[in-house]
Every structure is written in structure tokens, then in C-alpha cells.
Short mmCIF file of C-alpha atoms in Angstrom, two decimals:
data_model
loop_
_atom_site.label_atom_id
_atom_site.label_comp_id
_atom_site.label_asym_id
_atom_site.label_seq_id
_atom_site.Cartn_x
_atom_site.Cartn_y
_atom_site.Cartn_z
CA UNK A 158 11.13 36.17 45.88
CA UNK A 159 7.81 34.68 44.98
CA UNK A 160 8.41 35.26 41.28
CA UNK A 161 11.72 33.40 41.47
CA UNK A 162 10.38 30.47 43.46
CA UNK A 163 7.48 29.60 41.19
CA UNK A 164 9.52 28.54 38.12
CA UNK A 165 11.68 26.24 40.26
CA UNK A 166 8.59 24.52 41.61
CA UNK A 167 6.74 24.39 38.30
CA UNK A 168 9.36 22.26 36.53
CA UNK A 169 9.25 19.22 38.86
CA UNK A 170 5.50 19.54 39.20
CA UNK A 171 5.08 19.54 35.43
CA UNK A 172 7.42 16.56 35.02
CA UNK A 173 5.53 14.64 37.69
CA UNK A 174 2.27 15.41 35.90
CA UNK A 175 3.68 14.14 32.60
CA UNK A 176 4.97 10.98 34.28
CA UNK A 177 1.58 10.30 35.85
CA UNK A 178 -0.29 10.98 32.61
CA UNK A 179 2.11 8.74 30.66
CA UNK A 180 1.60 5.93 33.15
CA UNK A 181 -2.18 6.33 33.08
CA UNK A 182 -2.27 6.40 29.27
CA UNK A 183 -0.21 3.21 28.96
CA UNK A 184 -2.32 1.47 31.61
CA UNK A 185 -5.58 2.58 29.98
CA UNK A 186 -4.47 1.31 26.55
CA UNK A 187 -3.24 -2.05 27.88
CA UNK A 188 -6.45 -2.64 29.85
CA UNK A 189 -8.57 -1.58 26.89
CA UNK A 190 -6.92 -3.98 24.42
CA UNK A 191 -7.19 -6.89 26.86
CA UNK A 192 -10.35 -6.51 28.93
CA UNK A 193 -12.41 -5.06 26.06
CA UNK A 194 -10.81 -6.98 23.20
CA UNK A 195 -13.84 -9.08 22.28
CA UNK A 196 -16.54 -6.46 22.99
CA UNK A 197 -18.12 -5.33 19.72
CA UNK A 198 -18.37 -1.68 18.72
CA UNK A 199 -22.07 -0.79 18.30
CA UNK A 200 -23.12 -0.12 14.73
CA UNK A 201 -20.42 -2.27 13.10
CA UNK A 202 -22.40 -5.52 12.78
CA UNK A 203 -20.15 -7.12 15.41
CA UNK A 204 -17.15 -6.80 13.08
CA UNK A 205 -15.03 -4.30 15.06
CA UNK A 206 -13.94 -4.21 18.68
CA UNK A 207 -14.90 -1.26 20.85
CA UNK A 208 -11.15 -0.66 21.22
CA UNK A 209 -11.09 0.41 17.56
CA UNK A 210 -12.75 3.65 18.60
CA UNK A 211 -11.56 3.83 22.21
CA UNK A 212 -7.77 3.74 21.71
CA UNK A 213 -7.60 6.38 18.91
CA UNK A 214 -9.91 8.55 21.01
CA UNK A 215 -7.61 8.23 24.03
CA UNK A 216 -4.56 9.12 21.93
CA UNK A 217 -6.33 12.08 20.30
CA UNK A 218 -7.52 13.35 23.68
CA UNK A 219 -4.00 13.18 25.12
CA UNK A 220 -2.69 15.09 22.11
CA UNK A 221 -5.32 17.80 22.52
CA UNK A 222 -4.42 18.05 26.22
CA UNK A 223 -0.74 18.47 25.42
CA UNK A 224 0.40 15.09 26.77
CA UNK A 225 1.37 13.82 23.32
CA UNK A 226 3.00 15.60 20.39
CA UNK A 227 2.77 15.07 16.65
CA UNK A 228 5.92 13.64 15.03
CA UNK A 229 6.30 15.68 11.83
CA UNK A 230 8.47 13.11 10.00
CA UNK A 231 6.07 10.27 10.77
CA UNK A 232 3.15 12.47 9.73
CA UNK A 233 4.67 13.18 6.30
CA UNK A 234 5.35 9.49 5.63
CA UNK A 235 1.86 8.60 6.88
CA UNK A 236 0.38 11.15 4.48
CA UNK A 237 2.31 9.58 1.59
CA UNK A 238 0.89 6.16 2.47
CA UNK A 239 -2.63 7.59 2.71
CA UNK A 240 -2.22 9.13 -0.76
CA UNK A 241 -1.03 5.78 -2.16
CA UNK A 242 -3.99 4.02 -0.52
CA UNK A 243 -6.42 6.63 -1.85
CA UNK A 244 -4.96 6.25 -5.35
CA UNK A 245 -5.50 2.49 -5.16
CA UNK A 246 -9.11 3.12 -4.11
CA UNK A 247 -9.81 5.58 -6.93
CA UNK A 248 -8.09 3.61 -9.69
CA UNK A 249 -9.84 0.36 -8.71
CA UNK A 250 -13.27 1.89 -8.10
CA UNK A 251 -14.60 0.87 -11.52
CA UNK A 252 -13.19 -2.65 -11.61
CA UNK A 253 -13.22 -3.95 -8.03
CA UNK A 254 -15.62 -3.88 -5.11
CA UNK A 255 -13.42 -1.58 -3.08
CA UNK A 256 -14.43 -0.50 0.41
CA UNK A 257 -14.26 3.15 1.52
CA UNK A 258 -14.89 1.95 5.07
CA UNK A 259 -11.78 -0.22 4.92
CA UNK A 260 -9.69 2.72 3.69
CA UNK A 261 -11.04 4.97 6.44
CA UNK A 262 -10.41 2.27 9.06
CA UNK A 263 -6.79 1.79 7.99
CA UNK A 264 -6.15 5.54 8.18
CA UNK A 265 -7.85 5.94 11.57
CA UNK A 266 -6.14 2.98 13.24
CA UNK A 267 -2.67 3.62 11.81
CA UNK A 268 -2.81 7.32 12.71
CA UNK A 269 -2.13 6.56 16.40
CA UNK A 270 1.48 5.75 15.44
CA UNK A 271 2.31 9.36 14.53
CA UNK A 272 2.03 10.63 18.12
CA UNK A 273 4.86 10.69 20.69
CA UNK A 274 5.02 11.36 24.44
CA UNK A 275 6.02 14.90 25.36
CA UNK A 276 8.31 13.32 27.98
CA UNK A 277 9.11 9.63 28.44
CA UNK A 278 8.34 9.68 32.16
CA UNK A 279 5.67 7.14 33.01
CA UNK A 280 5.59 5.80 29.45
CA UNK A 281 8.71 3.76 30.24
CA UNK A 282 6.54 1.68 32.55
CA UNK A 283 4.65 0.24 29.57
CA UNK A 284 6.71 -2.96 29.41
CA UNK A 285 6.34 -3.57 33.15
CA UNK A 286 2.62 -2.87 33.01
CA UNK A 287 2.09 -5.24 30.10
CA UNK A 288 4.16 -7.97 31.72
CA UNK A 289 2.27 -7.71 35.03
CA UNK A 290 -1.18 -7.46 33.47
CA UNK A 291 -0.48 -10.52 31.32
CA UNK A 292 0.70 -12.47 34.37
CA UNK A 293 -2.74 -11.88 35.87
CA UNK A 294 -4.53 -12.87 32.66
CA UNK A 295 -2.32 -15.95 32.39
CA UNK A 296 -3.55 -17.10 35.81
CA UNK A 297 -7.11 -16.42 34.65
CA UNK A 298 -6.52 -18.47 31.48
CA UNK A 299 -5.06 -21.40 33.41
CA UNK A 300 -7.98 -21.32 35.86
CA UNK A 301 -10.42 -21.19 32.95
CA UNK A 302 -8.92 -24.29 31.37
CA UNK A 303 -8.91 -26.27 34.64
CA UNK A 304 -12.32 -25.13 35.88
CA UNK A 305 -14.15 -26.16 32.71
CA UNK A 306 -13.73 -29.77 33.87
CA UNK A 307 -15.16 -28.87 37.30
CA UNK A 308 -17.85 -26.21 36.88
CA UNK A 309 -18.61 -26.85 33.21
CA UNK A 310 -17.74 -25.14 29.97
CA UNK A 311 -20.39 -22.44 30.12
CA UNK A 312 -19.29 -21.09 33.48
CA UNK A 313 -15.58 -21.27 32.63
CA UNK A 314 -16.25 -19.42 29.37
CA UNK A 315 -18.90 -17.19 30.93
CA UNK A 316 -18.20 -14.15 28.73
CA UNK A 317 -18.65 -16.18 25.55
CA UNK A 318 -21.82 -17.95 26.67
CA UNK A 319 -23.63 -15.43 28.88
CA UNK A 320 -22.94 -12.00 27.41
CA UNK A 321 -25.98 -10.60 25.53
CA UNK A 322 -26.29 -11.52 21.87
CA UNK A 323 -24.76 -8.92 19.61
CA UNK A 324 -22.32 -7.67 22.25
CA UNK A 325 -19.36 -9.84 21.24
CA UNK A 326 -17.30 -9.98 18.06
CA UNK A 327 -18.50 -12.72 15.74
CA UNK A 328 -15.64 -12.99 13.23
CA UNK A 329 -13.25 -14.75 15.62
CA UNK A 330 -13.05 -18.35 16.81
CA UNK A 331 -13.51 -17.64 20.49
CA UNK A 332 -14.76 -21.16 21.27
CA UNK A 333 -12.35 -23.79 19.92
CA UNK A 334 -12.00 -27.43 21.07
CA UNK A 335 -8.45 -28.67 21.58
CA UNK A 336 -9.11 -31.06 18.69
CA UNK A 337 -12.09 -31.87 16.51
CA UNK A 338 -14.81 -33.58 18.53
CA UNK A 339 -13.25 -32.85 21.94
CA UNK A 340 -15.39 -31.51 24.77
CA UNK A 341 -12.39 -29.64 26.22
CA UNK A 342 -11.94 -26.10 24.91
CA UNK A 343 -8.73 -24.17 24.41
CA UNK A 344 -8.30 -21.38 26.91
CA UNK A 345 -8.89 -17.87 25.58
CA UNK A 346 -8.06 -16.13 28.84
CA UNK A 347 -11.78 -15.27 29.28
CA UNK A 348 -11.42 -11.78 27.77
CA UNK A 349 -9.42 -12.42 24.60
CA UNK A 350 -11.04 -12.70 21.18
CA UNK A 351 -9.72 -16.22 20.59
CA UNK A 352 -7.05 -18.62 21.92
CA UNK A 353 -4.56 -17.45 19.25
CA UNK A 354 -4.74 -13.85 20.56
CA UNK A 355 -4.29 -15.07 24.12
CA UNK A 356 -1.31 -17.18 23.06
CA UNK A 357 0.37 -14.31 21.21
CA UNK A 358 -0.04 -11.88 24.11
CA UNK A 359 1.32 -14.42 26.60
CA UNK A 360 4.23 -15.23 24.28
CA UNK A 361 5.19 -11.55 24.09
CA UNK A 362 4.87 -11.19 27.87
CA UNK A 363 7.18 -14.20 28.31
CA UNK A 364 9.84 -12.59 26.12
CA UNK A 365 9.44 -9.36 28.11
CA UNK A 366 10.02 -11.31 31.32
CA UNK A 367 13.11 -12.99 29.85
CA UNK A 368 14.49 -9.58 28.91
CA UNK A 369 13.94 -8.07 32.35
CA UNK A 370 13.52 -9.84 35.69
CA UNK A 371 13.51 -13.49 34.55
CA UNK A 372 11.52 -14.73 37.55
CA UNK A 373 11.06 -18.52 37.43
CA UNK A 374 7.56 -18.46 38.89
CA UNK A 375 6.36 -15.90 36.32
CA UNK A 376 7.98 -17.87 33.49
CA UNK A 377 6.23 -21.03 34.74
CA UNK A 378 2.87 -19.25 34.79
CA UNK A 379 3.35 -17.98 31.24
CA UNK A 380 4.41 -21.45 30.05
CA UNK A 381 1.32 -23.07 31.59
CA UNK A 382 -0.92 -20.43 30.01
CA UNK A 383 0.64 -21.05 26.59
CA UNK A 384 -0.01 -24.75 27.00
CA UNK A 385 -3.64 -24.15 28.00
CA UNK A 386 -4.23 -22.06 24.88
CA UNK A 387 -3.20 -24.98 22.62
CA UNK A 388 -2.25 -22.37 20.02
CA UNK A 389 1.04 -22.37 18.16
CA UNK A 390 1.46 -18.68 17.29
CA UNK A 391 2.63 -17.57 20.73
CA UNK A 392 4.95 -20.56 20.91
CA UNK A 393 6.45 -19.63 17.53
CA UNK A 394 7.33 -16.14 18.75
CA UNK A 395 8.75 -17.46 22.01
CA UNK A 396 10.75 -20.20 20.29
CA UNK A 397 12.27 -17.76 17.80
CA UNK A 398 13.23 -14.92 20.12
CA UNK A 399 13.41 -16.61 23.50
CA UNK A 400 15.98 -19.08 22.19
CA UNK A 401 18.01 -16.33 20.50
CA UNK A 402 18.08 -14.32 23.71
CA UNK A 403 19.08 -17.20 25.98
CA UNK A 404 21.86 -18.41 23.68
CA UNK A 405 23.17 -14.90 22.90
CA UNK A 406 23.44 -13.93 26.56
CA UNK A 407 24.74 -17.30 27.72
CA UNK A 408 21.69 -17.95 29.94
CA UNK A 409 21.78 -21.69 29.37
CA UNK A 410 19.99 -22.37 32.63
CA UNK A 411 16.81 -21.18 30.92
CA UNK A 412 17.49 -23.48 27.97
CA UNK A 413 17.84 -26.39 30.40
CA UNK A 414 14.70 -25.29 32.20
CA UNK A 415 12.76 -25.14 28.91
CA UNK A 416 14.02 -28.57 27.90
CA UNK A 417 13.05 -29.94 31.30
CA UNK A 418 9.56 -28.48 30.99
CA UNK A 419 9.20 -29.97 27.51
CA UNK A 420 10.29 -33.34 28.89
CA UNK A 421 7.66 -33.20 31.65
CA UNK A 422 4.98 -32.21 29.16
CA UNK A 423 5.89 -35.06 26.84
CA UNK A 424 5.98 -37.52 29.75
CA UNK A 425 2.43 -36.61 30.71
CA UNK A 426 1.43 -35.89 27.12
CA UNK A 427 -1.41 -38.40 27.05
CA UNK A 428 -3.09 -36.96 30.13
CA UNK A 429 -2.61 -33.42 28.83
CA UNK A 430 -3.67 -34.43 25.31
CA UNK A 431 -0.59 -32.62 24.08
CA UNK A 432 -0.82 -34.41 20.74
CA UNK A 433 -3.61 -31.91 19.95
CA UNK A 434 -0.81 -29.33 19.75
CA UNK A 435 2.11 -31.35 18.42
CA UNK A 436 0.01 -32.91 15.66
CA UNK A 437 -0.46 -29.42 14.18
CA UNK A 438 3.16 -29.31 13.06
CA UNK A 439 2.13 -30.81 9.73
CA UNK A 440 -0.45 -28.12 9.00
CA UNK A 441 2.01 -25.99 7.03
CA UNK A 442 1.81 -28.43 4.12
CA UNK A 443 -1.84 -29.39 4.58
CA UNK A 444 -4.36 -27.25 2.63
CA UNK A 445 -7.48 -26.15 4.53
CA UNK A 446 -5.62 -26.34 7.85
CA UNK A 447 -5.02 -23.35 10.11
CA UNK A 448 -1.24 -23.41 9.68
CA UNK A 449 -1.42 -23.58 5.88
CA UNK A 450 -4.03 -20.80 5.75
CA UNK A 451 -2.07 -18.52 8.09
CA UNK A 452 1.42 -18.93 6.64
CA UNK A 453 1.20 -20.38 3.11
CA UNK A 454 -2.09 -19.53 1.39
CA UNK A 455 -1.28 -15.85 0.84
CA UNK A 456 1.65 -16.72 -1.43
CA UNK A 457 -0.66 -18.64 -3.76
CA UNK A 458 -3.19 -15.80 -3.85
CA UNK A 459 -0.53 -13.21 -4.65
CA UNK A 460 0.97 -15.39 -7.34
CA UNK A 461 -2.36 -16.04 -9.07
CA UNK A 462 -3.93 -12.60 -8.76
CA UNK A 463 -1.44 -9.84 -7.96
CA UNK A 464 1.76 -10.77 -9.76
CA UNK A 465 -0.07 -11.89 -12.90
CA UNK A 466 -1.25 -8.31 -13.52
CA UNK A 467 1.09 -5.29 -13.75
CA UNK A 468 -1.52 -2.83 -12.52
CA UNK A 469 -2.41 -5.02 -9.53
CA UNK A 470 1.29 -5.43 -8.76
CA UNK A 471 1.82 -1.66 -8.66
CA UNK A 472 -1.37 -0.29 -7.11
CA UNK A 473 -3.07 -3.40 -5.71
CA UNK A 474 -6.70 -4.43 -5.96
CA UNK A 475 -8.00 -1.70 -3.67
CA UNK A 476 -8.93 -1.38 0.03
CA UNK A 477 -10.99 -4.22 1.50
CA UNK A 478 -10.85 -6.50 -1.55
CA UNK A 479 -8.72 -9.38 -0.32
CA UNK A 480 -11.59 -11.17 1.41
CA UNK A 481 -13.64 -11.16 -1.80
CA UNK A 482 -11.02 -13.49 -3.31
CA UNK A 483 -11.26 -16.07 -0.54
CA UNK A 484 -14.00 -18.03 -2.29
CA UNK A 485 -11.99 -18.14 -5.52
CA UNK A 486 -9.18 -20.10 -3.90
CA UNK A 487 -9.41 -23.92 -3.66
CA UNK A 488 -8.42 -23.91 0.03
CA UNK A 489 -8.87 -21.98 3.28
CA UNK A 490 -7.46 -18.43 3.07
CA UNK A 491 -6.05 -15.94 5.53
CA UNK A 492 -4.72 -12.39 5.13
CA UNK A 493 -1.65 -11.69 7.28
CA UNK A 494 -0.75 -8.01 7.55
CA UNK A 495 2.06 -8.08 4.98
CA UNK A 496 -0.11 -9.89 2.39
CA UNK A 497 -3.10 -7.59 2.86
CA UNK A 498 -0.84 -4.59 2.30
CA UNK A 499 0.64 -6.00 -0.89
CA UNK A 500 -2.62 -7.34 -2.29
CA UNK A 501 -4.80 -4.29 -1.64
CA UNK A 502 -2.29 -1.45 -2.09
CA UNK A 503 0.34 -2.95 -4.40
CA UNK A 504 4.07 -2.34 -4.32
CA UNK A 505 3.59 1.43 -4.16
CA UNK A 506 1.42 1.22 -1.06
CA UNK A 507 3.55 -1.57 0.41
CA UNK A 508 6.79 0.41 0.10
CA UNK A 509 5.25 3.68 1.28
CA UNK A 510 3.77 1.94 4.34
CA UNK A 511 7.08 0.38 5.33
CA UNK A 512 8.74 3.77 4.87
CA UNK A 513 6.19 5.16 7.32
CA UNK A 514 6.72 2.22 9.68
CA UNK A 515 10.50 2.64 9.58
CA UNK A 516 10.36 6.35 10.41
CA UNK A 517 7.81 5.64 13.12
CA UNK A 518 9.86 2.93 14.79
CA UNK A 519 13.44 4.09 14.27
CA UNK A 520 13.53 5.54 17.79
CA UNK A 521 11.46 2.75 19.33
CA UNK A 522 12.72 0.28 21.90
CA UNK A 523 14.68 -2.19 19.78
CA UNK A 524 14.85 -4.65 22.65
CA UNK A 525 11.28 -5.73 22.10
CA UNK A 526 10.63 -4.48 18.59
CA UNK A 527 11.42 -7.55 16.49
CA UNK A 528 9.02 -9.93 18.32
CA UNK A 529 6.32 -7.27 18.06
CA UNK A 530 6.86 -6.81 14.33
CA UNK A 531 6.86 -10.55 13.63
CA UNK A 532 3.59 -10.87 15.53
CA UNK A 533 2.12 -7.86 13.73
CA UNK A 534 3.23 -8.70 10.19
CA UNK A 535 3.10 -12.50 10.06
CA UNK A 536 0.96 -14.01 12.83
CA UNK A 537 -2.33 -12.25 12.15
CA UNK A 538 -4.28 -9.87 9.95
CA UNK A 539 -3.57 -6.80 12.04
CA UNK A 540 -3.46 -3.92 9.55
CA UNK A 541 -6.79 -2.62 10.86
CA UNK A 542 -6.65 -4.29 14.29
CA UNK A 543 -5.91 -1.76 17.00
CA UNK A 544 -4.90 -4.36 19.62
CA UNK A 545 -1.49 -5.32 18.23
CA UNK A 546 -0.88 -1.83 16.81
CA UNK A 547 -1.43 -0.53 20.35
CA UNK A 548 1.22 -2.95 21.63
CA UNK A 549 3.67 -1.48 19.12
CA UNK A 550 2.69 1.97 20.36
CA UNK A 551 3.02 1.29 24.10
CA UNK A 552 5.86 -1.26 24.16
CA UNK A 553 7.92 0.20 21.34
CA UNK A 554 7.30 3.86 20.55
CA UNK A 555 6.36 5.06 24.04
CA UNK A 556 9.20 3.11 25.63
CA UNK A 557 12.23 4.40 23.75
CA UNK A 558 15.62 2.89 24.61
CA UNK A 559 18.27 2.61 21.92
CA UNK A 560 21.10 1.28 24.06
CA UNK A 561 22.40 -2.13 23.04
CA UNK A 562 24.98 -4.69 24.02
CA UNK A 563 27.14 -6.50 21.47
CA UNK A 564 27.86 -10.21 21.28
CA UNK A 565 30.18 -11.94 18.79
CA UNK A 566 28.32 -11.92 15.49
CA UNK A 567 25.11 -10.71 17.06
CA UNK A 568 23.71 -7.46 18.40
CA UNK A 569 21.22 -8.05 21.16
CA UNK A 570 19.51 -4.92 22.55
CA UNK A 571 18.84 -4.80 26.28
CA UNK A 572 16.07 -3.22 28.30
CA UNK A 573 16.36 -0.52 30.93
CA UNK A 574 13.04 -1.24 32.63
CA UNK A 575 14.61 -3.06 35.57
CA UNK A 576 18.12 -4.01 36.46
CA UNK A 577 19.50 -6.41 39.02
CA UNK A 578 22.60 -4.29 39.52
CA UNK A 579 22.40 -1.77 42.38
CA UNK A 580 22.65 1.87 41.44
CA UNK A 581 25.86 3.64 42.47
CA UNK A 582 25.58 5.76 45.59
#
């Protein structure tokens, strides 16, 4: 009797353990990439976040403990990309100042994408966890922006001003005025590396809320936080995918609500100094501006350097070389993920990486995947940045859901995190 009873009890107990471990892993990763985002990893000259080592270590530990499994197909495609990257390093070693550290960093950070949960269990809570955690940080960011006028800038931005020297990352613009010469700073949510990061995370959380519970108070909090960041990248993501979702599903009340909010903001634009944000619309065509550097400059670099040389087109200039070309350009440069891939690893590395990414994400949650990929590929230089890659891991790969609903001329995936419809008895 005892021998028969134990297997029946072990199954539910094991499933419960996997659910709890999945929940804890997702929570640990989300807290790490937010709370510790701007804390520098010792020994890296303040260039890398502590999360660069912490998140891969967490994933590796869970794999060793049997909570994660290795996806063989993703591993093979990852190995092909690593070989292409290594070939670019070797073939450019004599001509370019290639960086072995950059190659090692790419391999270490990207390797977390080859692991999968043994069971979905608690991993499906990743979207809810992210949405709730970002609601809290949004309140913190709003309070930071308001309190700087009351308690002063140094107290409102206490992490940036009072943490010991050498403890924070120094390659990000964590302290940014809303416009040149202003004494008011853009909110960075206290713990985020810079206002642009805060804006992007809040923008993704807003889309997550629109896809799930759609609570007006939460949406208002996210909107206020986006405004306090005075950064356009999160707004770009929200405008692209939030509008598509509301129109596709016929939720025009949210369109009207957004238009009403915009009207209020414009009405009080002078008091809010909203022109500091709206005036940036012309940056795309203005060299040495943030918008031009982020979205346009890479095309000029690729045209002048990569596509003018057959070898560079095929194998790239080698790992870590794109920043060495910044000073050769007549304007401010930036290296979004897609451009860094193409410049440093050429078409061979570029194609092999996207093959790896496709196999990695083909079972991911398509409901939230496109906003994540746009953020990852176009809104920042995230090829070696574990923060956004971790979002892809937790919100996409760990939260698989391939069900979708069709609309005329458009396929719009839906989430299964929460549902307003009662479950059948």
C-alpha cells in the first residue's frame, strides 16, 4: 500500500515544486534587472552591470538543479553563431583591434536563451510579475520627478548622487535635464541606468497591461511615468503596438482615453514643459542629436565601412570594433543591436544569429514578442546587455502561449495570463 501511495503523492508535489521554482526564478530575474540595473560589476571598470554575471549564474544554477533544461535545437544554432563570431575574430585579428572580451561577453549573455523551463508552472506568472513590479517602479519614478522640486535633486536622485564612487555604471546618461540648461531632471525611476531604460520598461509594461487586465488606474500610472521620463523610446513602442492592439480589438474607448490624455497634456504643456519632449520630433533629421544617433547614424556607418568592402560585408570587422569607428564619423554615433551584429560579424554572423533567435523564439509567447524584439533590436545596443535579453527570456520564452485570435487582415495573438471571463463550472 505504501509503495503504491508514494508515486501518486510525488507527482503533485514535484509539480508544485517546479511551479514555485519557476515563479522564484522569474521574480529573481525581474528584480535583478531592475533594482540592480545600474550597479557596476566589480573589476569591469564600471562598464558592466552586476546583472551581467548574476542572471547567467541564476540560469546556470537552475539548470544544474534540474529546474531548467537545455534546448538541443537552440544549442546547435547558438553553436553555429559562436563559430561565425569566432571566425570573424580570427580573420580580423591582424587588421582590426578586435576584442576577445567582447566575444566572450556576447557568448555568455546570449547563452541564457538556450535554456527552457522543465514545466511552465510558475513561469507563466512572468508577465504578471513584470507588470506589477513596473507599476511600483512607475510610482517611484513619478515621485522622484515631483519630489526633486521639493526636497532637491540630490535627494530625489539619491542613488546617483550618494552611492560610493565606482559603484555605479558610468557609460550611461543617468542624470539628464529635460532640456539643455534646465534644472529639472528626467526621471530614471531611481534604480534604472538612464531615463531611456526606464521609459522602455514602462512602455512594455503598459502594453502588457493593455493585453491583460486593462485597468484604467494602472494605465494612468504608466502614462504619468512615461511623461516624467521625457524619453521617446518607450512612447515609440507604446504608440506602435498599443495603437495596433486597440484598433484591432475594437477597444476604441482606450483610443479616446489616450486622445483625451494627450489633450490634457497639451493644454497644460507650458507648465509641464512638454515642449522638451515634443521638440525632439525633429531629431531624426538632425545630426548629433539623440534621435539621429539612435535611428539613423548606423546606416551611414554601414554604408561607408561595411558595404564598401566585400570581406567586411561577409565576416564583419570583428567583435568589439564598432565603437572604434565612432570618432571617424562626422556626427554622434550609436550602435543598435541589429547594426552591431551586422558591422562586427557581417552577413554570415547576422544570418546565423537570426537563425538562432528564430529557433529560440518560435515557441515563445507571440502576444508580447514583437514589442520585445523591436525594443531589443532597434531601441538600444542590447546585444551584450543582459537586461533586455532577460525580458525576452522571462516574458517570451518562459511564458509560452501560441494561441491566437484572428481579425480581418490581421492576426493578433492574445494572452492567457488573466481573463475576465469566468471559468466553466
